[in-house]
Tab-separated table of C-alpha atoms in Angstrom:
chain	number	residue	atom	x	y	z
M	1	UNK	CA	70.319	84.135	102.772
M	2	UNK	CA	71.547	81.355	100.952
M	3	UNK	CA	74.492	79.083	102.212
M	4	UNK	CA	77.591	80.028	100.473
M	5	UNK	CA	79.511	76.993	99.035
M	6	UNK	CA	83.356	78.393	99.699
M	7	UNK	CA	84.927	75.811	96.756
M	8	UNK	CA	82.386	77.413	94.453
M	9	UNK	CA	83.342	81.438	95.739
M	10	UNK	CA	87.127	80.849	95.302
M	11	UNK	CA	86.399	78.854	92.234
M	12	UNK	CA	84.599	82.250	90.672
M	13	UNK	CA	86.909	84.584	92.866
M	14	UNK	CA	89.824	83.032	90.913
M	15	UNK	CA	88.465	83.005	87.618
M	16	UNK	CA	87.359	86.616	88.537
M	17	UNK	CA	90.994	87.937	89.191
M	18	UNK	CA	91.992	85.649	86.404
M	19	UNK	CA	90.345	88.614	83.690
M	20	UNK	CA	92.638	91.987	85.286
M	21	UNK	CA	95.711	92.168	83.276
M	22	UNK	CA	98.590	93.061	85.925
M	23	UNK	CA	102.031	93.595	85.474
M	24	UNK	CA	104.654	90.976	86.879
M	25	UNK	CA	107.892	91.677	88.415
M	26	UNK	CA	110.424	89.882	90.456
M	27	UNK	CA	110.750	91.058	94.170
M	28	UNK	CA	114.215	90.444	95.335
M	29	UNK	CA	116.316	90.651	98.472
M	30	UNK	CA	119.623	89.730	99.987
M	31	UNK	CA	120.221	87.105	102.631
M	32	UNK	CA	123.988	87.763	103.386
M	33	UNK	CA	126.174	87.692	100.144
M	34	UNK	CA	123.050	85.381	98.297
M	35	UNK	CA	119.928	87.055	96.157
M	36	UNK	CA	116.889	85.914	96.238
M	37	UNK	CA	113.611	86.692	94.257
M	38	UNK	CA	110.039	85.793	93.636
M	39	UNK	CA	107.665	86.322	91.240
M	40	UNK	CA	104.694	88.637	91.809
M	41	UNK	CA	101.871	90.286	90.277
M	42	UNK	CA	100.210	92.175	93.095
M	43	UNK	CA	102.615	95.026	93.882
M	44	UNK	CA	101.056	98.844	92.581
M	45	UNK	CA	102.276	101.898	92.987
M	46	UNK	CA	100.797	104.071	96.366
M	47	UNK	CA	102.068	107.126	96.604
M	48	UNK	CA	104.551	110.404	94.937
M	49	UNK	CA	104.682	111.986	98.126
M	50	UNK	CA	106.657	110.389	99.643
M	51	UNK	CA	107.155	108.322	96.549
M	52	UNK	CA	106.353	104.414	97.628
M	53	UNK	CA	104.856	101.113	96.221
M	54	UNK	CA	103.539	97.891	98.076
M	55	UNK	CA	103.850	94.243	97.306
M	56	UNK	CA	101.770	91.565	98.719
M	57	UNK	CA	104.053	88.383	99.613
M	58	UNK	CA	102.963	84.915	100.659
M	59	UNK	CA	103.308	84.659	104.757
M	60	UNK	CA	104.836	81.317	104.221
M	61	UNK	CA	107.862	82.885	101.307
M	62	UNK	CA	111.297	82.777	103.041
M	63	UNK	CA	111.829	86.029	100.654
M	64	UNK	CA	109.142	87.757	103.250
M	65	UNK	CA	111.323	86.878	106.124
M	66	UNK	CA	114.509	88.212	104.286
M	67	UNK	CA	112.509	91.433	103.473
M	68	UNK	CA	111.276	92.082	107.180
M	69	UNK	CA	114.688	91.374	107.897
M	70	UNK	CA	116.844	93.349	106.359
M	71	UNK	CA	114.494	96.392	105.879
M	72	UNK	CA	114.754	96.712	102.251
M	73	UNK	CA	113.777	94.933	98.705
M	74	UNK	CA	114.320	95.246	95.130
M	75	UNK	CA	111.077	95.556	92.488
M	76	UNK	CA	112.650	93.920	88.923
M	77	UNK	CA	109.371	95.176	86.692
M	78	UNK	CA	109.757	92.673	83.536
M	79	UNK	CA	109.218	93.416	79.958
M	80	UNK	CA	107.729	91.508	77.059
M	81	UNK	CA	110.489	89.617	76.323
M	82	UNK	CA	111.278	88.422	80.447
M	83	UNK	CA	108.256	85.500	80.699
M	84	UNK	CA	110.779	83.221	81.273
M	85	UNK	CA	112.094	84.734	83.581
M	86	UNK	CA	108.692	85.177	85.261
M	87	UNK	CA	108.777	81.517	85.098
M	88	UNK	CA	111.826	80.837	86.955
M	89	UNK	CA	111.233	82.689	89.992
M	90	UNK	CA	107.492	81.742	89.851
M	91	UNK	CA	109.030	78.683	90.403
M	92	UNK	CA	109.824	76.555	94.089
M	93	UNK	CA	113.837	76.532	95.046
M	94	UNK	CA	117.071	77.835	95.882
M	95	UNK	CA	118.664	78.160	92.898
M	96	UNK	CA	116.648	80.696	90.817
M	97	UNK	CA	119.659	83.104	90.028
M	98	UNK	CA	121.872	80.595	88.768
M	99	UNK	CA	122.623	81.986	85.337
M	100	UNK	CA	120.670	85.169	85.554
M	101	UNK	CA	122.412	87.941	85.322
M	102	UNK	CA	122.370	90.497	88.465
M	103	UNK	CA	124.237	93.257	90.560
M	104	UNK	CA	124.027	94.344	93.930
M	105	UNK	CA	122.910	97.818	94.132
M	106	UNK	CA	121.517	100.613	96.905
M	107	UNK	CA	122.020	96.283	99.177
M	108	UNK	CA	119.035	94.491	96.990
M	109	UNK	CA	119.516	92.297	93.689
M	110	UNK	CA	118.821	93.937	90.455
M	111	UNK	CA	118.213	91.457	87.604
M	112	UNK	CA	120.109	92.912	84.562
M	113	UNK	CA	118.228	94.556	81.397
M	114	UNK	CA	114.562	94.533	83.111
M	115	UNK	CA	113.019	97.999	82.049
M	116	UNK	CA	112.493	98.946	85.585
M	117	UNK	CA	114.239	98.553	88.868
M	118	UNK	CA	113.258	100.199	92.206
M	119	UNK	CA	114.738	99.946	95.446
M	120	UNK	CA	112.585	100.264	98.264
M	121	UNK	CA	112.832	100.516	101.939
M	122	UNK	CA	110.470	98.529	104.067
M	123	UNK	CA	107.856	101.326	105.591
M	124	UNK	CA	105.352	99.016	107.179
M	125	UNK	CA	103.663	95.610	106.635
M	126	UNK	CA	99.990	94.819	107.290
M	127	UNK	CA	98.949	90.986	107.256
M	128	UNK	CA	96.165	90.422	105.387
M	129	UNK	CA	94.879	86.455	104.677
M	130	UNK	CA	97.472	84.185	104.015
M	131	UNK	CA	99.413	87.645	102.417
M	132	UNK	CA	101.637	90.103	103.885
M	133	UNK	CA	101.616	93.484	102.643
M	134	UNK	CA	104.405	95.094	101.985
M	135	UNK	CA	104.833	98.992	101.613
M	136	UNK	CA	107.497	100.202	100.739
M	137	UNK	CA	109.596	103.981	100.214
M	138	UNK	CA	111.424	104.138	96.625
M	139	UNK	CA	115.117	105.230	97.621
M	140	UNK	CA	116.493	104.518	94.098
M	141	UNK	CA	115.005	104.059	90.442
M	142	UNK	CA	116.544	102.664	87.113
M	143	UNK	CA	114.607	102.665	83.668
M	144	UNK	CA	114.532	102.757	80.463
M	145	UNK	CA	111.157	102.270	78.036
M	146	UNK	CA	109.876	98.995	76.797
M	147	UNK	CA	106.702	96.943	76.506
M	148	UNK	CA	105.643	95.141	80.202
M	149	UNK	CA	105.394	91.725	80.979
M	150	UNK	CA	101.578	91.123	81.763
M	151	UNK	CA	99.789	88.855	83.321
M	152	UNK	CA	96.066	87.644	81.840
M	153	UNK	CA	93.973	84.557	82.234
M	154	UNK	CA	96.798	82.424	83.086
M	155	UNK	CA	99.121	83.542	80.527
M	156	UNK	CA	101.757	85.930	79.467
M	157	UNK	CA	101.417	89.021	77.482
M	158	UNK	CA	101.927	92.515	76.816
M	159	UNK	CA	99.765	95.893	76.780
M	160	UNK	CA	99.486	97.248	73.348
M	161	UNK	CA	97.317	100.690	73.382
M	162	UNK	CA	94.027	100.844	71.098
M	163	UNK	CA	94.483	103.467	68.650
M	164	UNK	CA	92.928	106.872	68.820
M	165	UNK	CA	89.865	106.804	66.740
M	166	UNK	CA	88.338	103.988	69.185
M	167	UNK	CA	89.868	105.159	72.538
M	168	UNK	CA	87.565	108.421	71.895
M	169	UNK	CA	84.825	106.360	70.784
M	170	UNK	CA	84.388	108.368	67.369
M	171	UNK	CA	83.247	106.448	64.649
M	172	UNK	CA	83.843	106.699	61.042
């Protein structure tokens, strides 16, 4: 066997994970009367039965400590039109809800017009890494249709579906 050179294997690793499109959404929670939210892109959906979701959170993110806290989170899934948003919460600081719109609801921040809000309740968390994962039980949904916010070599974008003829593979 050859020696591994680590730099190199995160360097690819990275670059890897860089080429899967995933969706982005702000994970949010309460700490007393103030919200707070980060950006994420590794959260998927686990389960109907009961229905339930996980996110994977940084062990270092205050917003994990709030979440393990208080039992419960919020799961803002941005659209198209949000990658500033994104941005904001991506971002280090205290202040990321100044001047973003939100309500309390079911004790967790929703972020007003995202096309998806869920409301989870903390079922267990498994530390993996440097990452906590967190699963979680839906106890309340909001939506409406729109195109996502995705997330793809680095950049923003959005899913657009290829059209019939070459999803089949038939050829003219």
């Amino acid at each position: 066997m050859s020696v591994i050179d680590l730099a190199d294997l995160s360097t690819q690793f990275r670059d890897a994970m860089a080429s899967v499109c995933t969706p982005v959404a702000v994970v949010t929670a309460m700490d007393g009367a103030r919200p707070h939210g980060t950006t994420v892109s590794a959260f998927a959906s686990l389960s109907m039965s009961p229905p339930s979701l996980l996110v994977s959170l940084d062990q270092g993110s205050e917003l994990l400590g709030l979440v393990t806290d208080t039992g419960c989170f919020g799961v803002n899934i941005l659209g198209s039109r949000q990658s500033a948003l994104a941005g904001r919460f991506a971002s280090k600081g205290r202040d990321k809800f100044h001047d973003v719109a939100w309500s309390r609801d079911h004790d967790v921040p929703r972020i007003d017009d995202v096309p998806h809000w869920i409301a989870a309740e903390v079922m267990q968390t498994v530390v993996v890494a440097d990452h906590t994962v967190v699963f979680g039980r839906a106890i309340a949904v909001r939506g409406q249709a729109a195109p996502p916010l995705t997330y793809h070599r680095r950049v923003f974008g959005t899913h657009a579906a290829l059209d019939a003829d070459r999803a089949c593979g038939s050829r003219s």
